[in-house]
């Protein structure tokens, strides 16, 4: 019944799983934000996530090493990012179309590899919850925030780190300048292509980790197309968060909380059609994006290839 | 005096020579065997029409274009400048025609961009800001390092560009059409800065196509035409007439509309018109403006003060919030552009390629855009190709449009010919009134001369013309009355015969002449 939702256990459960579910969004959206701030729109996030999810899962299955799994995901993500960079920066292909291509490639490739190398759905031992000493013992708060796994903690640390890099370092200054006016940056000796390669590769790595966080930390399983659109939602979150890390954090949390809510609604057997419950986060995305569309304008050079004349 | 170069390890600038410089683009020879030199303490102007190769030459020097042939000798040493970084390291700075600034960043961030920081990977904006303030005070520039670029006026942005170059230790500064975007007062201030810089030992390369400015500020003048050097002269030893003839390659007569016209009744009547701007802020505020039949009213102002809004309000492209627009006494407020066209209003838009033509349509198609749906261009929904072809051929001849054929796409025409096609379409329909926005921007002297002739011809026929221009010389030459717009308001309307440039400049800056300026 509806009132079942309003017990302390359930509310803590919802918030705690909401925090956990925000993890893949944070990695993917922060990565995507770096790319977009430098002027590259990567719609291939979903594909990068799927490949990352598969590779990490596969490595754990064969080696039982979580460290190797993450390293493998980083390697695959970097390759996907570099490939996206080569196509859009070097060859100057249209970014949106190239991204869709990489999405389809990542999805197809992860399916193929899964079928050829594994074939059956099998659970693994992924990242387990780490209870932070002292903090983890605080009632309610400790349960919600300080008994999560390592990838969750890192995802949340990534937010202030991304903010710092973007706003307080020379690299961040270059990224922002390249995304707003690449000609100006170029005239001051900034290597526009290099900056964009960096952000797109970083984006690939973070997307891949986002995928890995699903397969070896949250669900501990790999299934075909297991990301179910989360990569695209991550792209939407960048817009929702107005290209700022803390904006993205707010968006990711809002989204994952609603997601957690609908999962609990299903778990508790509350008589709302489950299809409707599943739709809830997506309806929310559309609503929020429509309402927030007027407030921020993205980087001026977003999706625009840069080429020096002469 | 010694140069106050920022990086002391840079050799102070003494001289630069460019010899036999050639630069080719696919199908075009942009520069051919051009010589150009600058010595410390002088302004050497590069004068020429659009497309003469002035910017190309400077971009070669700044490393933005690859040098195809020839050599560059800096302070007696041959140098190779592959990219802007090398140029900067050689102490060469460039103020681009289109500012190379990032609008969403602060002044300090724009200056710091691309430079190594004293704090390693972290930015050192506090150090940079301090140095900016120091540099600025040397040249009496008022610059707030923490201001965002988009909040600054065009003149202030230009100063940021100058600071940016000085900060990087530039001692040879190239200025590409720096006056194009400034009010006359701002031009004076810029010239003051330039004079102080030359007396400090800087060398300045100054690109312009405005004769009087070049004569005013430069020590020497080199004229380019079609990518070739025509000559170099001491400014004190050359006349404007000679320079003009060099630029164009033939005798040029300066057109003015001295003949007094009998003005008819009011054609366009704007009554207390207000409308929001592009950004949603107040665009026009209670505009009252009348244009008579057979009259050219010039609208002067610094770009972005409501000129575009005014043009769009009259032509029906932009909704009016308050007030009315009348054409020959008939209320045309709220009519859609198609209906305004029907009433006999023609429009020569500022962005001629974006708003005036379709790039991928040929000349024929562009010429009938406005009236293609009507007899004699079409019948029952079918285009009458033979008539359209005949019509095109007639206009191509009448308006002296240079084109390989009537099937040539608009995007393959030169700027001057694009404007001729546009004028042919807008003027051949015998309009009652014309709104012409920046009709000669980007055109060379020859093409501008032609546009001016056509407008004066229309004036003779009794058409009411609103001429929107940022070029005061153009307005002073053509307009019967001059309205000055500032922040969406008409500051004043002056008869041409009594208007002075000084007064207009003050009005453009929002000050009524005679008013005491309060700081």
Tab-separated table of N, CA, C and O in Angstrom, chain A residues 164 167-171 173-174 176-177 180-181 183-190 297 300 308-310, chain B residues 23 25 62 64-66 83-85 88 100-102 104-105 109-110 113-114 117 121-123 164 168:
chain	number	residue	atom	x	y	z
A	164	UNK	N	37.041	21.599	-9.852
A	164	UNK	CA	38.341	22.216	-9.613
A	164	UNK	C	39.169	22.266	-10.897
A	164	UNK	O	39.716	23.309	-11.257
A	167	UNK	N	37.721	24.904	-13.338
A	167	UNK	CA	37.727	26.316	-12.985
A	167	UNK	C	39.030	26.848	-12.413
A	167	UNK	O	39.228	28.050	-12.354
A	168	UNK	N	39.904	25.941	-11.967
A	168	UNK	CA	41.079	26.432	-11.261
A	168	UNK	C	42.407	26.048	-11.916
A	168	UNK	O	43.459	26.386	-11.401
A	169	UNK	N	42.359	25.319	-12.997
A	169	UNK	CA	43.631	24.920	-13.613
A	169	UNK	C	43.753	25.504	-15.022
A	169	UNK	O	42.769	25.903	-15.630
A	170	UNK	N	44.993	25.565	-15.494
A	170	UNK	CA	45.219	26.081	-16.848
A	170	UNK	C	44.588	25.143	-17.869
A	170	UNK	O	44.099	25.594	-18.902
A	171	UNK	N	44.589	23.844	-17.556
A	171	UNK	CA	43.943	22.888	-18.452
A	171	UNK	C	42.455	23.206	-18.591
A	171	UNK	O	41.905	23.247	-19.699
A	173	UNK	N	40.984	26.027	-18.114
A	173	UNK	CA	40.833	27.283	-18.853
A	173	UNK	C	40.904	27.009	-20.352
A	173	UNK	O	40.105	27.526	-21.138
A	174	UNK	N	41.863	26.148	-20.731
A	174	UNK	CA	41.990	25.799	-22.149
A	174	UNK	C	40.740	25.093	-22.649
A	174	UNK	O	40.245	25.374	-23.733
A	176	UNK	N	37.672	25.286	-21.539
A	176	UNK	CA	36.543	26.221	-21.665
A	176	UNK	C	36.723	27.129	-22.878
A	176	UNK	O	35.782	27.409	-23.614
A	177	UNK	N	37.965	27.587	-23.090
A	177	UNK	CA	38.214	28.493	-24.212
A	177	UNK	C	37.997	27.787	-25.545
A	177	UNK	O	37.376	28.332	-26.460
A	180	UNK	N	34.372	27.480	-26.428
A	180	UNK	CA	33.650	28.718	-26.702
A	180	UNK	C	34.147	29.401	-27.967
A	180	UNK	O	33.367	29.932	-28.742
A	181	UNK	N	35.457	29.458	-28.136
A	181	UNK	CA	36.009	30.147	-29.298
A	181	UNK	C	37.354	29.544	-29.683
A	181	UNK	O	38.404	30.049	-29.310
A	183	UNK	N	39.000	29.492	-32.378
A	183	UNK	CA	39.889	30.355	-33.158
A	183	UNK	C	40.736	31.221	-32.219
A	183	UNK	O	41.929	31.394	-32.427
A	184	UNK	N	40.086	31.756	-31.196
A	184	UNK	CA	40.811	32.595	-30.243
A	184	UNK	C	41.870	31.775	-29.510
A	184	UNK	O	43.014	32.199	-29.371
A	185	UNK	N	41.478	30.593	-29.066
A	185	UNK	CA	42.421	29.733	-28.356
A	185	UNK	C	43.606	29.407	-29.264
A	185	UNK	O	44.765	29.469	-28.855
A	186	UNK	N	43.306	29.087	-30.513
A	186	UNK	CA	44.352	28.746	-31.467
A	186	UNK	C	45.302	29.918	-31.667
A	186	UNK	O	46.518	29.746	-31.732
A	187	UNK	N	44.751	31.122	-31.736
A	187	UNK	CA	45.592	32.297	-31.985
A	187	UNK	C	46.530	32.561	-30.809
A	187	UNK	O	47.498	33.293	-30.940
A	188	UNK	N	46.245	31.961	-29.657
A	188	UNK	CA	47.127	32.132	-28.508
A	188	UNK	C	48.002	30.903	-28.295
A	188	UNK	O	48.607	30.724	-27.250
A	189	UNK	N	48.051	30.049	-29.304
A	189	UNK	CA	48.958	28.923	-29.236
A	189	UNK	C	48.413	27.710	-28.499
A	189	UNK	O	49.154	26.795	-28.181
A	190	UNK	N	47.107	27.700	-28.205
A	190	UNK	CA	46.519	26.508	-27.585
A	190	UNK	C	46.280	25.472	-28.684
A	190	UNK	O	45.746	25.800	-29.735
A	297	UNK	N	22.869	28.359	-21.873
A	297	UNK	CA	23.239	28.175	-23.261
A	297	UNK	C	24.549	27.413	-23.226
A	297	UNK	O	25.421	27.691	-22.435
A	300	UNK	N	29.593	27.666	-27.056
A	300	UNK	CA	29.269	28.183	-28.393
A	300	UNK	C	29.768	27.289	-29.517
A	300	UNK	O	29.160	27.213	-30.567
A	308	UNK	N	42.134	25.119	-38.875
A	308	UNK	CA	42.817	26.365	-39.187
A	308	UNK	C	42.881	26.505	-40.700
A	308	UNK	O	43.153	25.543	-41.395
A	309	UNK	N	42.600	27.729	-41.197
A	309	UNK	CA	42.682	27.900	-42.647
A	309	UNK	C	44.128	28.103	-43.067
A	309	UNK	O	44.992	28.301	-42.244
A	310	UNK	N	44.314	28.120	-44.369
A	310	UNK	CA	45.653	28.358	-44.908
A	310	UNK	C	46.526	27.177	-44.696
A	310	UNK	O	47.700	27.228	-44.571
B	23	UNK	N	51.434	34.012	-51.419
B	23	UNK	CA	50.537	33.113	-50.702
B	23	UNK	C	49.433	32.701	-51.660
B	23	UNK	O	48.739	33.535	-52.226
B	25	UNK	N	45.975	30.328	-52.373
B	25	UNK	CA	44.892	29.466	-51.926
B	25	UNK	C	44.425	28.717	-53.156
B	25	UNK	O	44.693	29.162	-54.265
B	62	UNK	N	51.853	36.492	-39.067
B	62	UNK	CA	51.501	36.034	-37.723
B	62	UNK	C	51.467	34.504	-37.641
B	62	UNK	O	51.115	33.925	-36.627
B	64	UNK	N	49.499	32.412	-39.149
B	64	UNK	CA	48.199	31.756	-39.305
B	64	UNK	C	48.085	31.128	-40.677
B	64	UNK	O	47.338	30.171	-40.874
B	65	UNK	N	48.782	31.696	-41.655
B	65	UNK	CA	48.843	31.100	-42.983
B	65	UNK	C	50.290	30.707	-43.250
B	65	UNK	O	51.212	31.382	-42.809
B	66	UNK	N	50.440	29.639	-44.006
B	66	UNK	CA	51.771	29.176	-44.369
B	66	UNK	C	52.299	30.045	-45.505
B	66	UNK	O	51.592	30.339	-46.464
B	83	UNK	N	53.480	29.047	-36.912
B	83	UNK	CA	52.184	29.180	-36.250
B	83	UNK	C	52.214	30.383	-35.304
B	83	UNK	O	53.269	30.961	-35.063
B	84	UNK	N	51.036	30.775	-34.804
B	84	UNK	CA	50.967	31.974	-33.971
B	84	UNK	C	51.885	31.923	-32.749
B	84	UNK	O	52.398	32.958	-32.318
B	85	UNK	N	52.105	30.735	-32.206
B	85	UNK	CA	52.973	30.637	-31.033
B	85	UNK	C	54.379	31.137	-31.353
B	85	UNK	O	54.992	31.867	-30.565
B	88	UNK	N	54.308	34.869	-31.578
B	88	UNK	CA	54.271	35.480	-30.245
B	88	UNK	C	55.653	35.441	-29.619
B	88	UNK	O	56.131	36.423	-29.042
B	100	UNK	N	39.683	37.987	-31.133
B	100	UNK	CA	39.979	36.629	-30.713
B	100	UNK	C	39.831	36.548	-29.198
B	100	UNK	O	40.802	36.371	-28.467
B	101	UNK	N	38.607	36.744	-28.747
B	101	UNK	CA	38.349	36.701	-27.310
B	101	UNK	C	37.282	35.657	-27.031
B	101	UNK	O	36.447	35.376	-27.879
B	102	UNK	N	37.331	35.090	-25.839
B	102	UNK	CA	36.301	34.135	-25.445
B	102	UNK	C	35.283	34.898	-24.599
B	102	UNK	O	35.586	35.308	-23.481
B	104	UNK	N	32.710	34.288	-22.813
B	104	UNK	CA	32.225	33.832	-21.509
B	104	UNK	C	33.321	33.842	-20.439
B	104	UNK	O	33.053	33.550	-19.289
B	105	UNK	N	34.553	34.175	-20.820
B	105	UNK	CA	35.635	34.223	-19.843
B	105	UNK	C	35.910	35.669	-19.430
B	105	UNK	O	35.499	36.615	-20.100
B	109	UNK	N	41.255	35.876	-17.590
B	109	UNK	CA	41.311	34.520	-18.148
B	109	UNK	C	41.700	34.557	-19.624
B	109	UNK	O	42.466	33.722	-20.097
B	110	UNK	N	41.167	35.536	-20.345
B	110	UNK	CA	41.521	35.665	-21.754
B	110	UNK	C	42.996	35.984	-21.937
B	110	UNK	O	43.628	35.510	-22.873
B	113	UNK	N	45.150	32.823	-21.007
B	113	UNK	CA	44.955	31.633	-21.831
B	113	UNK	C	46.193	31.305	-22.665
B	113	UNK	O	46.718	32.143	-23.383
B	114	UNK	N	46.643	30.065	-22.532
B	114	UNK	CA	47.758	29.603	-23.359
B	114	UNK	C	49.129	29.936	-22.799
B	114	UNK	O	50.135	29.493	-23.328
B	117	UNK	N	51.672	29.123	-16.317
B	117	UNK	CA	51.273	29.785	-15.084
B	117	UNK	C	52.398	29.699	-14.053
B	117	UNK	O	53.159	28.737	-14.034
B	121	UNK	N	50.252	23.749	-12.698
B	121	UNK	CA	49.007	23.396	-13.377
B	121	UNK	C	47.829	24.278	-12.974
B	121	UNK	O	46.805	24.269	-13.644
B	122	UNK	N	47.964	25.013	-11.875
B	122	UNK	CA	46.853	25.870	-11.446
B	122	UNK	C	46.957	27.236	-12.117
B	122	UNK	O	48.046	27.705	-12.441
B	123	UNK	N	45.810	27.877	-12.311
B	123	UNK	CA	45.844	29.210	-12.902
B	123	UNK	C	46.329	30.224	-11.863
B	123	UNK	O	46.138	30.036	-10.664
B	164	UNK	N	46.406	42.024	-24.264
B	164	UNK	CA	46.770	40.626	-24.449
B	164	UNK	C	48.095	40.527	-25.209
B	164	UNK	O	48.976	39.738	-24.869
B	168	UNK	N	52.041	39.547	-23.693
B	168	UNK	CA	52.894	38.505	-24.260
B	168	UNK	C	54.202	39.064	-24.793
B	168	UNK	O	54.952	38.372	-25.468
